[in-house]
Amino acid sequence: MLCKYLQYEGDLFQKDMLVLDENESTIELKEDDLLLVIGIEEDALNKQSSRYLRKLLRSQGRKLLISTQMIDQKMLNYFHETLLLPIDHLEMKERRIMFHCLIDMMMSRYHECA
């Protein structure tokens, strides 16, 4: 649901937004692309993260991470910018609502700058 919302918001600015999962075919990031990794579920970005994600992180483009959990330092080194929100005490529903609001704020800032 959160990914669909992000795609909808991207459409408002005529920006292509792809939601990737483990079953996606290989995507090549270009230098001017942005990879936004959102980690809400526990252990979503641990040391055992998918090979596909690790491959994307080694590719070109700007990489940003927003996560509700503390991340291994080795994984953090792949990202240009990070926002870590240690909110383990919140239920999953509350985390999703918080991310929904955060996406709204990011999109409104982007709209002001565009």
N, CA, C and O atoms as a MOPAC input file, in Angstrom:
PM7 MOZYME 1SCF
protein

 N      0.81900 1    -1.19200 1     0.00000 1
 C      0.00000 1     0.00000 1     0.00000 1
 C      0.86500 1     1.25800 1     0.00000 1
 O      0.58200 1     2.20900 1    -0.72900 1
 N      1.91300 1     1.26300 1     0.81400 1
 C      2.80900 1     2.40800 1     0.88400 1
 C      3.51000 1     2.63300 1    -0.45200 1
 O      3.67300 1     3.77400 1    -0.88400 1
 N      3.92400 1     1.55500 1    -1.10500 1
 C      4.59400 1     1.67200 1    -2.40400 1
 C      3.64500 1     2.21700 1    -3.46300 1
 O      4.04200 1     3.04200 1    -4.28600 1
 N      2.40800 1     1.76900 1    -3.44800 1
 C      1.41300 1     2.28600 1    -4.40000 1
 C      1.20100 1     3.77600 1    -4.18200 1
 O      1.06900 1     4.53500 1    -5.14200 1
 N      1.16700 1     4.19200 1    -2.93400 1
 C      1.00000 1     5.60900 1    -2.61900 1
 C      2.17700 1     6.41600 1    -3.15200 1
 O      1.98700 1     7.49700 1    -3.71000 1
 N      3.38900 1     5.90100 1    -2.98500 1
 C      4.58300 1     6.58100 1    -3.48400 1
 C      4.54400 1     6.68900 1    -5.01000 1
 O      4.92400 1     7.72000 1    -5.56500 1
 N      4.09100 1     5.64400 1    -5.68600 1
 C      3.95800 1     5.69500 1    -7.14100 1
 C      2.94200 1     6.75700 1    -7.55000 1
 O      3.17500 1     7.50500 1    -8.50000 1
 N      1.83200 1     6.82600 1    -6.84900 1
 C      0.81100 1     7.83400 1    -7.14100 1
 C      1.38800 1     9.23400 1    -6.98800 1
 O      1.17900 1    10.09000 1    -7.84700 1
 N      2.11100 1     9.47000 1    -5.89900 1
 C      2.71900 1    10.78000 1    -5.66500 1
 C      3.71600 1    11.11700 1    -6.76700 1
 O      3.78500 1    12.26700 1    -7.20200 1
 N      4.48100 1    10.14500 1    -7.22200 1
 C      5.44400 1    10.37400 1    -8.29800 1
 C      4.76900 1    10.75500 1    -9.59500 1
 O      5.29100 1    11.57500 1   -10.34900 1
 N      3.60600 1    10.16700 1    -9.86800 1
 C      2.85300 1    10.50800 1   -11.07700 1
 C      2.46800 1    11.97900 1   -11.10600 1
 O      2.40500 1    12.57900 1   -12.17900 1
 N      2.21200 1    12.56500 1    -9.95000 1
 C      1.83900 1    13.97800 1    -9.89600 1
 C      2.94400 1    14.88600 1   -10.42200 1
 O      2.67600 1    15.98500 1   -10.90700 1
 N      4.20000 1    14.41300 1   -10.32400 1
 C      5.34600 1    15.20500 1   -10.77000 1
 C      5.94600 1    14.66400 1   -12.06400 1
 O      7.06300 1    15.02600 1   -12.43600 1
 N      5.20000 1    13.79700 1   -12.74700 1
 C      5.66900 1    13.17000 1   -13.98200 1
 C      7.01800 1    12.47600 1   -13.78500 1
 O      7.90100 1    12.57700 1   -14.63600 1
 N      7.17300 1    11.77900 1   -12.67400 1
 C      8.38100 1    11.01200 1   -12.37800 1
 C      8.02500 1     9.53000 1   -12.38500 1
 O      7.03900 1     9.11300 1   -11.77800 1
 N      8.83500 1     8.74500 1   -13.07500 1
 C      8.62800 1     7.30500 1   -13.08100 1
 C      9.06400 1     6.72200 1   -11.74900 1
 O     10.17300 1     6.97900 1   -11.28000 1
 N      8.18900 1     5.93900 1   -11.14700 1
 C      8.49000 1     5.27800 1    -9.87900 1
 C      8.28900 1     3.78600 1   -10.08500 1
 O      7.20700 1     3.33900 1   -10.46500 1
 N      9.32500 1     3.03500 1    -9.83400 1
 C      9.23800 1     1.58800 1    -9.91600 1
 C      9.27400 1     1.00900 1    -8.51600 1
 O     10.08600 1     1.41800 1    -7.68600 1
 N      8.40900 1     0.07200 1    -8.26000 1
 C      8.43000 1    -0.65300 1    -6.99400 1
 C      9.06300 1    -2.00100 1    -7.29800 1
 O      8.54700 1    -2.78000 1    -8.09900 1
 N     10.18000 1    -2.26300 1    -6.65100 1
 C     10.93100 1    -3.47500 1    -6.93800 1
 C     10.76400 1    -4.48400 1    -5.82000 1
 O     10.63300 1    -4.12800 1    -4.64900 1
 N     10.77000 1    -5.74200 1    -6.20200 1
 C     10.77000 1    -6.81100 1    -5.21300 1
 C     11.75500 1    -7.88500 1    -5.65400 1
 O     12.43800 1    -7.73700 1    -6.66700 1
 N     11.82000 1    -8.94400 1    -4.89800 1
 C     12.79000 1   -10.01200 1    -5.16300 1
 C     12.61900 1   -10.65000 1    -6.53400 1
 O     13.57600 1   -11.21200 1    -7.06600 1
 N     11.43500 1   -10.58100 1    -7.11500 1
 C     11.16700 1   -11.27800 1    -8.36600 1
 C     11.37800 1   -10.41500 1    -9.60200 1
 O     11.12600 1   -10.86800 1   -10.71800 1
 N     11.83100 1    -9.19200 1    -9.42500 1
 C     12.02000 1    -8.28700 1   -10.55400 1
 C     13.16500 1    -8.75200 1   -11.44000 1
 O     14.12600 1    -9.37500 1   -10.98900 1
 N     13.02100 1    -8.42100 1   -12.72700 1
 C     14.15600 1    -8.64100 1   -13.61400 1
 C     15.20100 1    -7.57300 1   -13.30200 1
 O     14.91400 1    -6.60900 1   -12.59200 1
 N     16.37600 1    -7.73800 1   -13.81700 1
 C     17.46900 1    -6.83000 1   -13.49600 1
 C     17.17000 1    -5.41600 1   -13.97500 1
 O     16.76400 1    -5.21000 1   -15.11900 1
 N     17.37100 1    -4.45900 1   -13.10200 1
 C     17.20700 1    -3.04300 1   -13.41100 1
 C     18.58600 1    -2.39900 1   -13.31400 1
 O     19.30400 1    -2.60300 1   -12.33500 1
 N     18.95000 1    -1.63200 1   -14.32000 1
 C     20.21700 1    -0.89800 1   -14.30300 1
 C     19.92800 1     0.54500 1   -13.92700 1
 O     19.16900 1     1.22400 1   -14.61800 1
 N     20.52000 1     1.01800 1   -12.84700 1
 C     20.35400 1     2.41200 1   -12.44600 1
 C     21.33600 1     3.28100 1   -13.20700 1
 O     22.50300 1     2.92900 1   -13.37300 1
 N     20.84100 1     4.43000 1   -13.67000 1
 C     21.69800 1     5.40000 1   -14.33600 1
 C     22.18500 1     6.41200 1   -13.30800 1
 O     21.68700 1     6.46100 1   -12.18400 1
 N     23.15300 1     7.20900 1   -13.70200 1
 C     23.76900 1     8.16200 1   -12.78500 1
 C     22.76800 1     9.15300 1   -12.20800 1
 O     22.91100 1     9.57100 1   -11.05900 1
 N     21.75300 1     9.53900 1   -12.98600 1
 C     20.78700 1    10.52800 1   -12.50600 1
 C     19.55100 1     9.90000 1   -11.86400 1
 O     18.58800 1    10.60700 1   -11.56400 1
 N     19.56400 1     8.58400 1   -11.65000 1
 C     18.45200 1     7.89800 1   -10.98800 1
 C     18.59200 1     7.99500 1    -9.47100 1
 O     19.67700 1     8.22100 1    -8.93500 1
 N     17.47100 1     7.81900 1    -8.80800 1
 C     17.43400 1     7.80700 1    -7.35000 1
 C     16.88800 1     6.46200 1    -6.89500 1
 O     15.83100 1     6.02600 1    -7.35100 1
 N     17.60500 1     5.81400 1    -6.00400 1
 C     17.13800 1     4.58300 1    -5.37800 1
 C     16.77100 1     4.92600 1    -3.94600 1
 O     17.63900 1     5.26300 1    -3.14100 1
 N     15.49000 1     4.84000 1    -3.63000 1
 C     14.99800 1     5.09800 1    -2.28300 1
 C     14.62200 1     3.75600 1    -1.67000 1
 O     13.70000 1     3.08800 1    -2.13800 1
 N     15.33300 1     3.37100 1    -0.63200 1
 C     15.07300 1     2.10600 1     0.05300 1
 C     14.34600 1     2.42900 1     1.34600 1
 O     14.83300 1     3.19800 1     2.17500 1
 N     13.16700 1     1.82600 1     1.50600 1
 C     12.35700 1     2.04500 1     2.69800 1
 C     12.27200 1     0.72200 1     3.45000 1
 O     11.81700 1    -0.28300 1     2.90300 1
 N     12.70900 1     0.72700 1     4.69700 1
 C     12.66500 1    -0.47800 1     5.52500 1
 C     11.76700 1    -0.25800 1     6.72600 1
 O     12.11700 1     0.48300 1     7.64500 1
 N     10.61600 1    -0.89800 1     6.71900 1
 C      9.66300 1    -0.75000 1     7.81600 1
 C      9.64800 1    -2.00300 1     8.68500 1
 O      9.58300 1    -1.91500 1     9.91100 1
 N      9.70800 1    -3.15300 1     8.05400 1
 C      9.61800 1    -4.40900 1     8.79500 1
 C     10.94600 1    -4.73900 1     9.45700 1
 O     12.01200 1    -4.37100 1     8.96500 1
 N     10.86300 1    -5.43100 1    10.57200 1
 C     12.07500 1    -5.82700 1    11.28700 1
 C     12.94100 1    -6.71700 1    10.40400 1
 O     12.43700 1    -7.57600 1     9.68000 1
 N     14.23100 1    -6.50100 1    10.47400 1
 C     15.22600 1    -7.29200 1     9.74800 1
 C     15.08700 1    -7.22800 1     8.23000 1
 O     15.59900 1    -8.10200 1     7.53100 1
 N     14.41200 1    -6.22000 1     7.71300 1
 C     14.27200 1    -6.09400 1     6.26200 1
 C     15.61000 1    -5.80200 1     5.59900 1
 O     15.82800 1    -6.17300 1     4.44600 1
 N     16.49700 1    -5.14500 1     6.31500 1
 C     17.78500 1    -4.75400 1     5.73400 1
 C     18.95900 1    -5.27200 1     6.55600 1
 O     19.93900 1    -4.55600 1     6.76800 1
 N     18.86100 1    -6.48800 1     7.00900 1
 C     19.95400 1    -7.03600 1     7.81000 1
 C     21.08600 1    -7.53100 1     6.91200 1
 O     21.04300 1    -7.36000 1     5.69400 1
 N     22.08800 1    -8.13900 1     7.51900 1
 C     23.24600 1    -8.62200 1     6.76000 1
 C     22.85600 1    -9.62400 1     5.68300 1
 O     23.57300 1    -9.77500 1     4.69500 1
 N     21.75400 1   -10.29500 1     5.85400 1
 C     21.32600 1   -11.32000 1     4.90700 1
 C     20.39200 1   -10.76300 1     3.83100 1
 O     19.66600 1   -11.52300 1     3.19100 1
 N     20.40400 1    -9.44800 1     3.62800 1
 C     19.52000 1    -8.84500 1     2.63000 1
 C     19.71800 1    -9.49400 1     1.26900 1
 O     20.74100 1   -10.12000 1     0.99300 1
 N     18.73500 1    -9.32800 1     0.45700 1
 C     18.71800 1    -9.99900 1    -0.83600 1
 C     19.91300 1    -9.64300 1    -1.70700 1
 O     20.45900 1    -8.54300 1    -1.62300 1
 N     20.30300 1   -10.59200 1    -2.53900 1
 C     21.37900 1   -10.34000 1    -3.49900 1
 C     20.96900 1    -9.24200 1    -4.46700 1
 O     21.79300 1    -8.43700 1    -4.89900 1
 N     19.70000 1    -9.22100 1    -4.79700 1
 C     19.20300 1    -8.21500 1    -5.73800 1
 C     19.39700 1    -6.80500 1    -5.18200 1
 O     19.84400 1    -5.91400 1    -5.90400 1
 N     19.06800 1    -6.59400 1    -3.91300 1
 C     19.25000 1    -5.28100 1    -3.29500 1
 C     20.72600 1    -4.91800 1    -3.23900 1
 O     21.10300 1    -3.78500 1    -3.54000 1
 N     21.55200 1    -5.86400 1    -2.85900 1
 C     22.99300 1    -5.57900 1    -2.80200 1
 C     23.52800 1    -5.19500 1    -4.17400 1
 O     24.38600 1    -4.31900 1    -4.28000 1
 N     23.03500 1    -5.83500 1    -5.21800 1
 C     23.46800 1    -5.49800 1    -6.57900 1
 C     23.02300 1    -4.08200 1    -6.93900 1
 O     23.79500 1    -3.31800 1    -7.51800 1
 N     21.79700 1    -3.73400 1    -6.60500 1
 C     21.31200 1    -2.37400 1    -6.87000 1
 C     22.14400 1    -1.33500 1    -6.13000 1
 O     22.44600 1    -0.27200 1    -6.67300 1
 N     22.50900 1    -1.63700 1    -4.90700 1
 C     23.27800 1    -0.68800 1    -4.10800 1
 C     24.67400 1    -0.45200 1    -4.67300 1
 O     25.26900 1     0.59900 1    -4.43200 1
 N     25.19800 1    -1.41000 1    -5.41500 1
 C     26.51800 1    -1.23800 1    -6.02300 1
 C     26.45100 1    -0.50800 1    -7.35800 1
 O     27.49300 1    -0.16100 1    -7.91500 1
 N     25.26400 1    -0.26900 1    -7.88000 1
 C     25.11900 1     0.37600 1    -9.18400 1
 C     25.19600 1     1.89700 1    -9.05600 1
 O     25.34400 1     2.43600 1    -7.95900 1
 N     25.09200 1     2.57400 1   -10.19900 1
 C     25.15000 1     4.03600 1   -10.21700 1
 C     23.89400 1     4.62100 1    -9.59100 1
 O     22.99000 1     3.89300 1    -9.18300 1
 N     23.85200 1     5.93500 1    -9.52300 1
 C     22.67500 1     6.62700 1    -9.01800 1
 C     22.81100 1     7.00300 1    -7.55400 1
 O     23.66800 1     6.48800 1    -6.83500 1
 N     21.96000 1     7.89600 1    -7.13700 1
 C     21.93600 1     8.35800 1    -5.75200 1
 C     21.10500 1     7.37200 1    -4.93100 1
 O     20.05600 1     6.91000 1    -5.38100 1
 N     21.57400 1     7.05700 1    -3.73600 1
 C     20.89800 1     6.05900 1    -2.90800 1
 C     20.55200 1     6.65200 1    -1.55100 1
 O     21.41200 1     7.16600 1    -0.83600 1
 N     19.26200 1     6.56700 1    -1.21500 1
 C     18.78600 1     7.06700 1     0.07100 1
 C     18.10100 1     5.94000 1     0.82300 1
 O     17.46400 1     5.07100 1     0.22800 1
 N     18.24200 1     5.96800 1     2.13600 1
 C     17.63600 1     4.95300 1     2.99500 1
 C     16.78600 1     5.62700 1     4.05400 1
 O     17.21500 1     6.57900 1     4.70600 1
 N     15.57400 1     5.11800 1     4.21400 1
 C     14.71500 1     5.50100 1     5.33100 1
 C     14.31600 1     4.18800 1     5.99900 1
 O     13.75100 1     3.30400 1     5.35600 1
 N     14.61100 1     4.06800 1     7.28300 1
 C     14.35800 1     2.80100 1     7.95900 1
 C     13.91800 1     3.02900 1     9.39800 1
 O     14.27300 1     4.02700 1    10.02600 1
 N     13.13500 1     2.08000 1     9.90700 1
 C     12.68900 1     2.13200 1    11.30000 1
 C     13.55600 1     1.26300 1    12.19500 1
 O     13.20800 1     1.02600 1    13.35100 1
 N     14.65800 1     0.79400 1    11.68700 1
 C     15.52400 1    -0.07500 1    12.47000 1
 C     16.97500 1     0.34900 1    12.31100 1
 O     17.33300 1     1.02600 1    11.34700 1
 N     17.79000 1    -0.04600 1    13.24500 1
 C     19.21100 1     0.22200 1    13.14700 1
 C     19.79000 1    -0.72400 1    12.09700 1
 O     19.41500 1    -1.89500 1    12.03100 1
 N     20.69100 1    -0.21300 1    11.29100 1
 C     21.22500 1    -0.95400 1    10.15500 1
 C     22.71400 1    -1.21500 1    10.36200 1
 O     23.42700 1    -0.39300 1    10.93700 1
 N     23.16200 1    -2.34600 1     9.89400 1
 C     24.57100 1    -2.70300 1     9.93900 1
 C     25.40500 1    -1.62600 1     9.23400 1
 O     25.01900 1    -1.14200 1     8.17000 1
 N     26.53300 1    -1.25700 1     9.81700 1
 C     27.37900 1    -0.19000 1     9.26800 1
 C     27.82000 1    -0.49600 1     7.83700 1
 O     27.89700 1     0.41000 1     7.00700 1
 N     28.10400 1    -1.74300 1     7.54700 1
 C     28.51900 1    -2.12200 1     6.19400 1
 C     27.41700 1    -1.79800 1     5.18700 1
 O     27.69800 1    -1.31500 1     4.09100 1
 N     26.17500 1    -2.06200 1     5.55500 1
 C     25.04500 1    -1.74700 1     4.68100 1
 C     24.87600 1    -0.23300 1     4.55500 1
 O     24.58100 1     0.26500 1     3.46800 1
 N     25.06000 1     0.50100 1     5.64800 1
 C     24.91700 1     1.96200 1     5.62000 1
 C     25.89600 1     2.62100 1     4.66000 1
 O     25.58200 1     3.65500 1     4.06900 1
 N     27.06600 1     2.04000 1     4.50000 1
 C     28.08700 1     2.63000 1     3.64000 1
 C     27.66200 1     2.71800 1     2.17600 1
 O     28.24000 1     3.49900 1     1.42000 1
 N     26.67300 1     1.94000 1     1.76300 1
 C     26.19400 1     1.97900 1     0.38200 1
 C     25.35700 1     3.22800 1     0.08700 1
 O     25.20000 1     3.60900 1    -1.07400 1
 N     24.82400 1     3.86000 1     1.12300 1
 C     23.87000 1     4.95100 1     0.93600 1
 C     24.53900 1     6.31600 1     1.02800 1
 O     25.46500 1     6.51900 1     1.81300 1
 N     24.05000 1     7.25200 1     0.20500 1
 C     24.53200 1     8.63100 1     0.25300 1
 C     23.94400 1     9.36200 1     1.45700 1
 O     24.63200 1    10.14400 1     2.11400 1
 N     22.68000 1     9.10500 1     1.74100 1
 C     22.00700 1     9.74500 1     2.87000 1
 C     21.10500 1     8.72600 1     3.54300 1
 O     20.56000 1     7.83500 1     2.89100 1
 N     20.95300 1     8.86600 1     4.86000 1
 C     20.10100 1     7.94400 1     5.60800 1
 C     19.26000 1     8.70800 1     6.62200 1
 O     19.66100 1     9.75000 1     7.13900 1
 N     18.09700 1     8.16300 1     6.88400 1
 C     17.23900 1     8.63800 1     7.96000 1
 C     16.80900 1     7.39500 1     8.72500 1
 O     15.99900 1     6.60400 1     8.24300 1
 N     17.36200 1     7.23000 1     9.92500 1
 C     17.03700 1     6.07400 1    10.75800 1
 C     16.13300 1     6.51700 1    11.88800 1
 O     16.47600 1     7.41200 1    12.66100 1
 N     14.98900 1     5.89000 1    11.97700 1
 C     13.98600 1     6.22500 1    12.98300 1
 C     13.76700 1     5.00800 1    13.87300 1
 O     12.94100 1     4.15600 1    13.54300 1
 N     14.48000 1     4.90100 1    14.98900 1
 C     14.33800 1     3.73100 1    15.85100 1
 C     13.01100 1     3.76500 1    16.61400 1
 O     12.93900 1     4.26600 1    17.73600 1
 N     11.99000 1     3.23500 1    16.00200 1
 C     10.64400 1     3.27800 1    16.59200 1
 C     10.11200 1     1.85700 1    16.78600 1
 O      8.97700 1     1.55300 1    16.41900 1
 N     10.92900 1     1.01100 1    17.35600 1
 C     10.54000 1    -0.38100 1    17.56600 1
 C      9.30000 1    -0.52100 1    18.43400 1
 O      8.59800 1    -1.52900 1    18.36300 1
 N      9.03000 1     0.48900 1    19.25400 1
 C      7.88600 1     0.41800 1    20.16200 1
 C      6.55000 1     0.61600 1    19.43700 1
 O      5.49600 1     0.34500 1    20.01100 1
 N      6.57900 1     1.08300 1    18.19000 1
 C      5.33500 1     1.31400 1    17.45400 1
 C      4.87000 1     0.04900 1    16.74400 1
 O      5.67500 1    -0.77400 1    16.30800 1
 N      3.56900 1    -0.08100 1    16.64100 1
 C      2.99000 1    -1.18300 1    15.88200 1
 C      3.21700 1    -0.93800 1    14.39100 1
 O      3.47800 1     0.19100 1    13.97500 1
 N      3.11400 1    -2.00200 1    13.58800 1
 C      3.33400 1    -1.89000 1    12.14800 1
 C      2.39400 1    -0.86000 1    11.51700 1
 O      2.81200 1    -0.09300 1    10.65000 1
 N      1.13800 1    -0.84000 1    11.94300 1
 C      0.17600 1     0.11800 1    11.39800 1
 C      0.63800 1     1.55200 1    11.66000 1
 O      0.53700 1     2.40700 1    10.78000 1
 N      1.13900 1     1.81500 1    12.85800 1
 C      1.62200 1     3.15600 1    13.19400 1
 C      2.86000 1     3.51900 1    12.38500 1
 O      3.02300 1     4.67200 1    11.98600 1
 N      3.73400 1     2.54800 1    12.13800 1
 C      4.92200 1     2.79900 1    11.31400 1
 C      4.52100 1     3.19900 1     9.90100 1
 O      5.08300 1     4.12800 1     9.31900 1
 N      3.54900 1     2.48900 1     9.36300 1
 C      3.10200 1     2.79200 1     7.99300 1
 C      2.47900 1     4.17400 1     7.91600 1
 O      2.70900 1     4.90400 1     6.95200 1
 N      1.69800 1     4.54100 1     8.91200 1
 C      1.10100 1     5.88500 1     8.93800 1
 C      2.19300 1     6.94300 1     9.00600 1
 O      2.12000 1     7.96100 1     8.31800 1
 N      3.20200 1     6.70400 1     9.83100 1
 C      4.30500 1     7.65400 1     9.94500 1
 C      5.03700 1     7.80600 1     8.61100 1
 O      5.38000 1     8.92100 1     8.21900 1
 N      5.27900 1     6.69900 1     7.91500 1
 C      5.95500 1     6.76700 1     6.62400 1
 C      5.08500 1     7.46500 1     5.58500 1
 O      5.59700 1     8.18200 1     4.72500 1
 N      3.79000 1     7.26100 1     5.65900 1
 C      2.85800 1     7.95200 1     4.76300 1
 C      3.02400 1     9.46100 1     4.93500 1
 O      3.11900 1    10.18900 1     3.94600 1
 N      3.05900 1     9.92700 1     6.16300 1
 C      3.24700 1    11.36100 1     6.44400 1
 C      4.61600 1    11.83600 1     5.97900 1
 O      4.74200 1    12.93700 1     5.44300 1
 N      5.63100 1    11.02500 1     6.17700 1
 C      6.98300 1    11.38200 1     5.75400 1
 C      7.06100 1    11.52400 1     4.23300 1
 O      7.70000 1    12.44700 1     3.72700 1
 N      6.42500 1    10.62800 1     3.51900 1
 C      6.39100 1    10.72100 1     2.05300 1
 C      5.67100 1    11.99000 1     1.63000 1
 O      6.11200 1    12.67200 1     0.70500 1
 N      4.56500 1    12.31600 1     2.29700 1
 C      3.85700 1    13.56800 1     1.99600 1
 C      4.77300 1    14.77300 1     2.16400 1
 O      4.77800 1    15.67400 1     1.32400 1
 N      5.54500 1    14.79300 1     3.24300 1
 C      6.46000 1    15.91100 1     3.48700 1
 C      7.53600 1    15.97400 1     2.41100 1
 O      7.85700 1    17.05600 1     1.92000 1
 N      8.09700 1    14.82600 1     2.03900 1
 C      9.13300 1    14.79800 1     1.01100 1
 C      8.58800 1    15.29300 1    -0.32100 1
 O      9.24400 1    16.07400 1    -1.01000 1
 N      7.40000 1    14.84800 1    -0.68300 1
 C      6.81300 1    15.25100 1    -1.95700 1
 C      6.45600 1    16.73300 1    -1.96800 1
 O      6.62000 1    17.39700 1    -2.99100 1
 N      5.97400 1    17.25700 1    -0.85300 1
 C      5.63600 1    18.68400 1    -0.82300 1
 C      6.90300 1    19.52700 1    -0.93400 1
 O      6.88500 1    20.57700 1    -1.57600 1
 N      8.00100 1    19.08700 1    -0.32100 1
 C      9.28300 1    19.78800 1    -0.46400 1
 C      9.75900 1    19.73700 1    -1.90400 1
 O     10.23200 1    20.73500 1    -2.44700 1
 N      9.63000 1    18.55900 1    -2.52700 1
 C     10.05700 1    18.40200 1    -3.91400 1
 C      9.23900 1    19.32600 1    -4.81100 1
 O      9.77600 1    19.95500 1    -5.72300 1
 N      7.94700 1    19.40100 1    -4.54500 1
 C      7.05100 1    20.24500 1    -5.34500 1
 C      7.44600 1    21.71400 1    -5.20900 1
 O      7.39400 1    22.45300 1    -6.19200 1
 N      7.83700 1    22.15200 1    -4.01400 1
 C      8.25900 1    23.54000 1    -3.80300 1
 C      9.52900 1    23.85900 1    -4.57600 1
 O      9.69500 1    24.97600 1    -5.06400 1
 N     10.42800 1    22.88100 1    -4.69100 1
 C     11.71500 1    23.10100 1    -5.36900 1
 C     11.60200 1    22.97000 1    -6.87900 1
 O     12.44100 1    23.49900 1    -7.60900 1
 N     10.58000 1    22.27600 1    -7.35700 1
 C     10.45700 1    22.02600 1    -8.80800 1
 C      9.91500 1    23.22200 1    -9.54600 1
 O      9.75300 1    23.17200 1   -10.76600 1

